[in-house]
Short mmCIF file of N, CA, C and O in Angstrom, two decimals:
data_model
loop_
_atom_site.label_atom_id
_atom_site.label_comp_id
_atom_site.label_asym_id
_atom_site.label_seq_id
_atom_site.Cartn_x
_atom_site.Cartn_y
_atom_site.Cartn_z
N MET A 1148 0.82 -1.19 0.00
CA MET A 1148 0.00 0.00 0.00
C MET A 1148 0.86 1.26 0.00
O MET A 1148 0.47 2.26 -0.58
N GLY A 1149 2.03 1.18 0.60
CA GLY A 1149 2.92 2.34 0.64
C GLY A 1149 3.49 2.67 -0.73
O GLY A 1149 3.70 3.84 -1.07
N ALA A 1150 3.73 1.63 -1.54
CA ALA A 1150 4.26 1.86 -2.88
C ALA A 1150 3.22 2.53 -3.77
O ALA A 1150 3.56 3.39 -4.59
N LEU A 1151 1.98 2.17 -3.60
CA LEU A 1151 0.90 2.77 -4.39
C LEU A 1151 0.75 4.25 -4.04
O LEU A 1151 0.63 5.11 -4.92
N THR A 1152 0.80 4.57 -2.75
CA THR A 1152 0.69 5.94 -2.30
C THR A 1152 1.88 6.77 -2.82
O THR A 1152 1.70 7.89 -3.31
N ALA A 1153 3.07 6.21 -2.74
CA ALA A 1153 4.26 6.92 -3.21
C ALA A 1153 4.20 7.16 -4.71
O ALA A 1153 4.57 8.25 -5.20
N SER A 1154 3.72 6.19 -5.46
CA SER A 1154 3.64 6.36 -6.91
C SER A 1154 2.57 7.39 -7.29
O SER A 1154 2.77 8.19 -8.22
N LEU A 1155 1.45 7.41 -6.58
CA LEU A 1155 0.42 8.42 -6.84
C LEU A 1155 0.92 9.83 -6.52
O LEU A 1155 0.65 10.78 -7.25
N ILE A 1156 1.68 9.97 -5.44
CA ILE A 1156 2.25 11.28 -5.07
C ILE A 1156 3.26 11.71 -6.13
O ILE A 1156 3.32 12.88 -6.53
N ALA A 1157 4.07 10.77 -6.62
CA ALA A 1157 5.05 11.10 -7.64
C ALA A 1157 4.38 11.52 -8.94
O ALA A 1157 4.80 12.49 -9.59
N ILE A 1158 3.32 10.83 -9.34
CA ILE A 1158 2.60 11.18 -10.56
C ILE A 1158 1.94 12.56 -10.42
O ILE A 1158 1.98 13.37 -11.34
N ALA A 1159 1.35 12.82 -9.26
CA ALA A 1159 0.74 14.13 -9.03
C ALA A 1159 1.80 15.23 -9.05
O ALA A 1159 1.58 16.32 -9.60
N GLY A 1160 2.97 14.97 -8.48
CA GLY A 1160 4.05 15.95 -8.50
C GLY A 1160 4.54 16.23 -9.91
O GLY A 1160 4.82 17.38 -10.26
N LEU A 1161 4.66 15.19 -10.74
CA LEU A 1161 5.07 15.38 -12.12
C LEU A 1161 4.03 16.19 -12.90
O LEU A 1161 4.38 17.06 -13.70
N ALA A 1162 2.76 15.92 -12.65
CA ALA A 1162 1.70 16.66 -13.34
C ALA A 1162 1.71 18.13 -12.94
O ALA A 1162 1.60 19.02 -13.79
N LEU A 1163 1.85 18.40 -11.65
CA LEU A 1163 1.90 19.79 -11.20
C LEU A 1163 3.15 20.50 -11.71
O LEU A 1163 3.11 21.68 -12.07
N GLY A 1164 4.27 19.80 -11.78
CA GLY A 1164 5.49 20.38 -12.33
C GLY A 1164 5.33 20.72 -13.81
O GLY A 1164 5.78 21.77 -14.27
N TRP A 1165 4.70 19.82 -14.56
CA TRP A 1165 4.45 20.07 -15.98
C TRP A 1165 3.58 21.31 -16.17
O TRP A 1165 3.86 22.16 -17.01
N VAL A 1166 2.52 21.43 -15.38
CA VAL A 1166 1.63 22.59 -15.48
C VAL A 1166 2.38 23.87 -15.12
O VAL A 1166 2.21 24.90 -15.77
N ALA A 1167 3.23 23.83 -14.11
CA ALA A 1167 3.98 25.01 -13.71
C ALA A 1167 4.94 25.45 -14.82
O ALA A 1167 5.07 26.65 -15.11
N ILE A 1168 5.61 24.51 -15.46
CA ILE A 1168 6.52 24.85 -16.55
C ILE A 1168 5.75 25.41 -17.74
O ILE A 1168 6.17 26.39 -18.37
N GLU A 1169 4.60 24.81 -18.05
CA GLU A 1169 3.78 25.32 -19.16
C GLU A 1169 3.33 26.75 -18.89
O GLU A 1169 3.32 27.58 -19.80
N MET A 1170 2.94 27.06 -17.67
CA MET A 1170 2.49 28.41 -17.35
C MET A 1170 3.64 29.40 -17.32
O MET A 1170 3.50 30.53 -17.79
N ALA A 1171 4.78 29.01 -16.81
CA ALA A 1171 5.91 29.93 -16.69
C ALA A 1171 6.54 30.24 -18.04
O ALA A 1171 6.99 31.36 -18.26
N CYS A 1172 6.58 29.27 -18.93
CA CYS A 1172 7.27 29.44 -20.22
C CYS A 1172 6.31 29.55 -21.38
O CYS A 1172 6.68 29.27 -22.52
N LYS A 1173 5.08 29.97 -21.13
CA LYS A 1173 4.05 29.99 -22.16
C LYS A 1173 4.44 30.79 -23.41
O LYS A 1173 4.29 30.28 -24.51
N PRO A 1174 4.95 32.03 -23.31
CA PRO A 1174 5.28 32.78 -24.54
C PRO A 1174 6.33 32.07 -25.39
O PRO A 1174 6.19 31.98 -26.60
N CYS A 1175 7.35 31.56 -24.76
CA CYS A 1175 8.42 30.88 -25.49
C CYS A 1175 7.91 29.58 -26.11
O CYS A 1175 8.22 29.26 -27.27
N LEU A 1176 7.13 28.84 -25.38
CA LEU A 1176 6.60 27.58 -25.89
C LEU A 1176 5.62 27.80 -27.04
O LEU A 1176 5.61 27.04 -28.01
N ASP A 1177 4.82 28.88 -26.96
CA ASP A 1177 3.88 29.17 -28.03
C ASP A 1177 4.61 29.51 -29.33
O ASP A 1177 4.23 29.06 -30.41
N LYS A 1178 5.68 30.32 -29.22
CA LYS A 1178 6.45 30.66 -30.42
C LYS A 1178 7.10 29.42 -31.02
O LYS A 1178 7.13 29.25 -32.24
N GLY A 1179 7.61 28.56 -30.18
CA GLY A 1179 8.22 27.34 -30.68
C GLY A 1179 7.22 26.42 -31.33
O GLY A 1179 7.49 25.82 -32.38
N ARG A 1180 6.05 26.31 -30.74
CA ARG A 1180 5.01 25.46 -31.33
C ARG A 1180 4.52 26.02 -32.65
O ARG A 1180 4.23 25.27 -33.59
N GLU A 1181 4.41 27.36 -32.76
CA GLU A 1181 4.03 27.97 -34.03
C GLU A 1181 5.08 27.70 -35.10
O GLU A 1181 4.74 27.43 -36.26
N ALA A 1182 6.36 27.77 -34.73
CA ALA A 1182 7.42 27.50 -35.70
C ALA A 1182 7.39 26.05 -36.15
O ALA A 1182 7.59 25.76 -37.34
N ILE A 1183 7.13 25.14 -35.23
CA ILE A 1183 7.04 23.73 -35.61
C ILE A 1183 5.84 23.50 -36.52
O ILE A 1183 5.95 22.81 -37.54
N ASP A 1184 4.70 24.09 -36.18
CA ASP A 1184 3.51 23.94 -37.02
C ASP A 1184 3.75 24.50 -38.42
O ASP A 1184 3.34 23.92 -39.42
N ARG A 1185 4.43 25.66 -38.48
CA ARG A 1185 4.70 26.28 -39.77
C ARG A 1185 5.64 25.42 -40.60
O ARG A 1185 5.47 25.27 -41.80
N SER A 1186 6.65 24.84 -39.96
CA SER A 1186 7.61 24.02 -40.71
C SER A 1186 7.00 22.70 -41.16
O SER A 1186 7.44 22.13 -42.16
N LEU A 1187 6.00 22.21 -40.46
CA LEU A 1187 5.34 20.96 -40.85
C LEU A 1187 4.19 21.18 -41.82
O LEU A 1187 3.63 20.22 -42.34
N ASN A 1188 3.85 22.45 -42.09
CA ASN A 1188 2.75 22.77 -42.99
C ASN A 1188 3.24 22.63 -44.43
O ASN A 1188 4.13 23.37 -44.86
N PRO A 1189 2.67 21.73 -45.23
CA PRO A 1189 3.15 21.56 -46.61
C PRO A 1189 2.81 22.74 -47.51
O PRO A 1189 3.43 22.92 -48.55
N ASP A 1190 1.84 23.57 -47.12
CA ASP A 1190 1.46 24.73 -47.94
C ASP A 1190 2.30 25.96 -47.65
O ASP A 1190 2.20 26.97 -48.35
N TYR A 1191 3.12 25.95 -46.59
CA TYR A 1191 3.92 27.11 -46.23
C TYR A 1191 5.17 27.17 -47.09
O TYR A 1191 5.91 26.20 -47.22
N ASP A 1192 5.42 28.32 -47.70
CA ASP A 1192 6.61 28.53 -48.51
C ASP A 1192 7.37 29.72 -47.94
O ASP A 1192 6.89 30.85 -48.01
N PRO A 1193 8.55 29.51 -47.39
CA PRO A 1193 9.29 30.63 -46.81
C PRO A 1193 9.71 31.65 -47.85
O PRO A 1193 9.98 32.80 -47.51
N ASP A 1194 9.74 31.27 -49.12
CA ASP A 1194 10.10 32.23 -50.17
C ASP A 1194 8.99 33.25 -50.40
O ASP A 1194 9.24 34.28 -51.03
N ASP A 1195 7.79 32.97 -49.93
CA ASP A 1195 6.69 33.91 -50.10
C ASP A 1195 6.73 35.04 -49.08
O ASP A 1195 6.02 36.03 -49.24
N ASP A 1196 7.55 34.93 -48.06
CA ASP A 1196 7.65 35.98 -47.06
C ASP A 1196 8.26 37.22 -47.68
O ASP A 1196 9.15 37.16 -48.53
N ASP A 1197 7.81 38.39 -47.24
CA ASP A 1197 8.34 39.66 -47.73
C ASP A 1197 9.65 39.95 -47.00
O ASP A 1197 9.65 40.27 -45.81
N ILE A 1198 10.76 39.86 -47.71
CA ILE A 1198 12.06 40.06 -47.06
C ILE A 1198 12.36 41.52 -46.82
O ILE A 1198 13.27 41.86 -46.07
N ARG A 1199 11.59 42.41 -47.45
CA ARG A 1199 11.83 43.84 -47.24
C ARG A 1199 11.02 44.42 -46.09
O ARG A 1199 11.16 45.57 -45.76
N ALA A 1200 10.18 43.60 -45.48
CA ALA A 1200 9.38 44.07 -44.35
C ALA A 1200 10.29 44.30 -43.15
O ALA A 1200 11.21 43.52 -42.90
N PRO A 1201 10.07 45.37 -42.41
CA PRO A 1201 10.92 45.63 -41.24
C PRO A 1201 10.71 44.59 -40.16
O PRO A 1201 9.61 44.06 -39.99
N LEU A 1202 11.78 44.28 -39.43
CA LEU A 1202 11.68 43.30 -38.37
C LEU A 1202 10.85 43.82 -37.21
O LEU A 1202 10.09 43.10 -36.59
N ASN A 1203 11.02 45.11 -36.90
CA ASN A 1203 10.26 45.74 -35.81
C ASN A 1203 9.55 46.96 -36.36
O ASN A 1203 10.04 48.08 -36.24
N PRO A 1204 8.39 46.77 -37.00
CA PRO A 1204 7.70 47.93 -37.57
C PRO A 1204 7.23 48.87 -36.48
O PRO A 1204 6.72 48.46 -35.45
N SER A 1205 7.46 50.14 -36.72
CA SER A 1205 7.00 51.14 -35.76
C SER A 1205 6.56 52.37 -36.54
O SER A 1205 7.03 52.64 -37.64
N THR A 1206 5.65 53.12 -35.96
CA THR A 1206 5.18 54.33 -36.60
C THR A 1206 6.07 55.49 -36.19
O THR A 1206 6.57 55.54 -35.06
N PRO A 1207 6.29 56.43 -37.10
CA PRO A 1207 7.13 57.59 -36.74
C PRO A 1207 6.42 58.45 -35.71
O PRO A 1207 5.20 58.47 -35.63
N PRO A 1208 7.18 59.18 -34.90
CA PRO A 1208 6.55 60.03 -33.88
C PRO A 1208 5.75 61.14 -34.55
O PRO A 1208 6.17 61.72 -35.55
N THR A 1209 4.59 61.44 -34.01
CA THR A 1209 3.73 62.48 -34.55
C THR A 1209 3.85 63.78 -33.76
O THR A 1209 3.27 64.78 -34.16
N ASP A 1210 4.58 63.77 -32.69
CA ASP A 1210 4.77 64.95 -31.88
C ASP A 1210 5.63 65.96 -32.64
O ASP A 1210 6.64 65.61 -33.23
N GLU A 1211 5.23 67.24 -32.64
CA GLU A 1211 5.99 68.26 -33.36
C GLU A 1211 7.36 68.48 -32.73
O GLU A 1211 8.31 68.84 -33.41
N ASN A 1212 7.48 68.28 -31.44
CA ASN A 1212 8.74 68.52 -30.74
C ASN A 1212 9.67 67.32 -30.82
O ASN A 1212 10.83 67.42 -30.47
N ALA A 1213 9.19 66.21 -31.27
CA ALA A 1213 10.01 65.00 -31.34
C ALA A 1213 10.93 65.08 -32.55
O ALA A 1213 10.55 65.56 -33.62
N SER A 1214 12.14 64.63 -32.37
CA SER A 1214 13.09 64.62 -33.49
C SER A 1214 13.88 63.33 -33.45
O SER A 1214 13.96 62.65 -32.43
N ASP A 1215 14.50 63.02 -34.58
CA ASP A 1215 15.29 61.80 -34.68
C ASP A 1215 16.75 62.04 -34.34
O ASP A 1215 17.54 61.11 -34.32
N SER A 1216 17.14 63.27 -34.11
CA SER A 1216 18.55 63.55 -33.84
C SER A 1216 18.93 63.12 -32.44
O SER A 1216 18.11 63.04 -31.54
N THR A 1217 20.22 62.87 -32.28
CA THR A 1217 20.71 62.44 -30.98
C THR A 1217 21.26 63.60 -30.17
O THR A 1217 21.59 63.45 -29.01
N SER A 1218 21.38 64.77 -30.79
CA SER A 1218 21.89 65.91 -30.06
C SER A 1218 20.72 66.76 -29.52
O SER A 1218 19.62 66.70 -30.03
N THR A 1219 21.00 67.54 -28.50
CA THR A 1219 20.01 68.38 -27.88
C THR A 1219 20.45 69.83 -27.95
O THR A 1219 21.60 70.15 -27.67
N VAL A 1220 19.53 70.70 -28.35
CA VAL A 1220 19.84 72.12 -28.44
C VAL A 1220 19.32 72.77 -27.17
O VAL A 1220 18.18 72.61 -26.79
N VAL A 1221 20.21 73.54 -26.54
CA VAL A 1221 19.85 74.22 -25.30
C VAL A 1221 19.96 75.71 -25.52
O VAL A 1221 21.00 76.21 -25.97
N LYS A 1222 18.88 76.44 -25.24
CA LYS A 1222 18.91 77.90 -25.36
C LYS A 1222 19.36 78.48 -24.04
O LYS A 1222 18.83 78.16 -22.98
N ILE A 1223 20.33 79.38 -24.11
CA ILE A 1223 20.80 80.06 -22.90
C ILE A 1223 20.40 81.53 -23.05
O ILE A 1223 20.79 82.20 -23.98
N SER A 1224 19.59 82.03 -22.11
CA SER A 1224 19.10 83.40 -22.19
C SER A 1224 19.97 84.35 -21.42
O SER A 1224 20.57 84.08 -20.45
#
């Protein structure tokens, strides 16, 4: 009876550990699973991807005071 109890506790511990890892690493695991699904998809062609698309698309600042320069102009009165 002790072996049965120990094995049930071990199985429950493994299940809880698996759930904890799935919850903690969810973003990374989702990206990996998407990559695996995409690579196993026979209709996916990597040559169809737009290679000129920016890796991190962002919109330009719309603020009038915003500038792209790295220097700062200081007025001394």
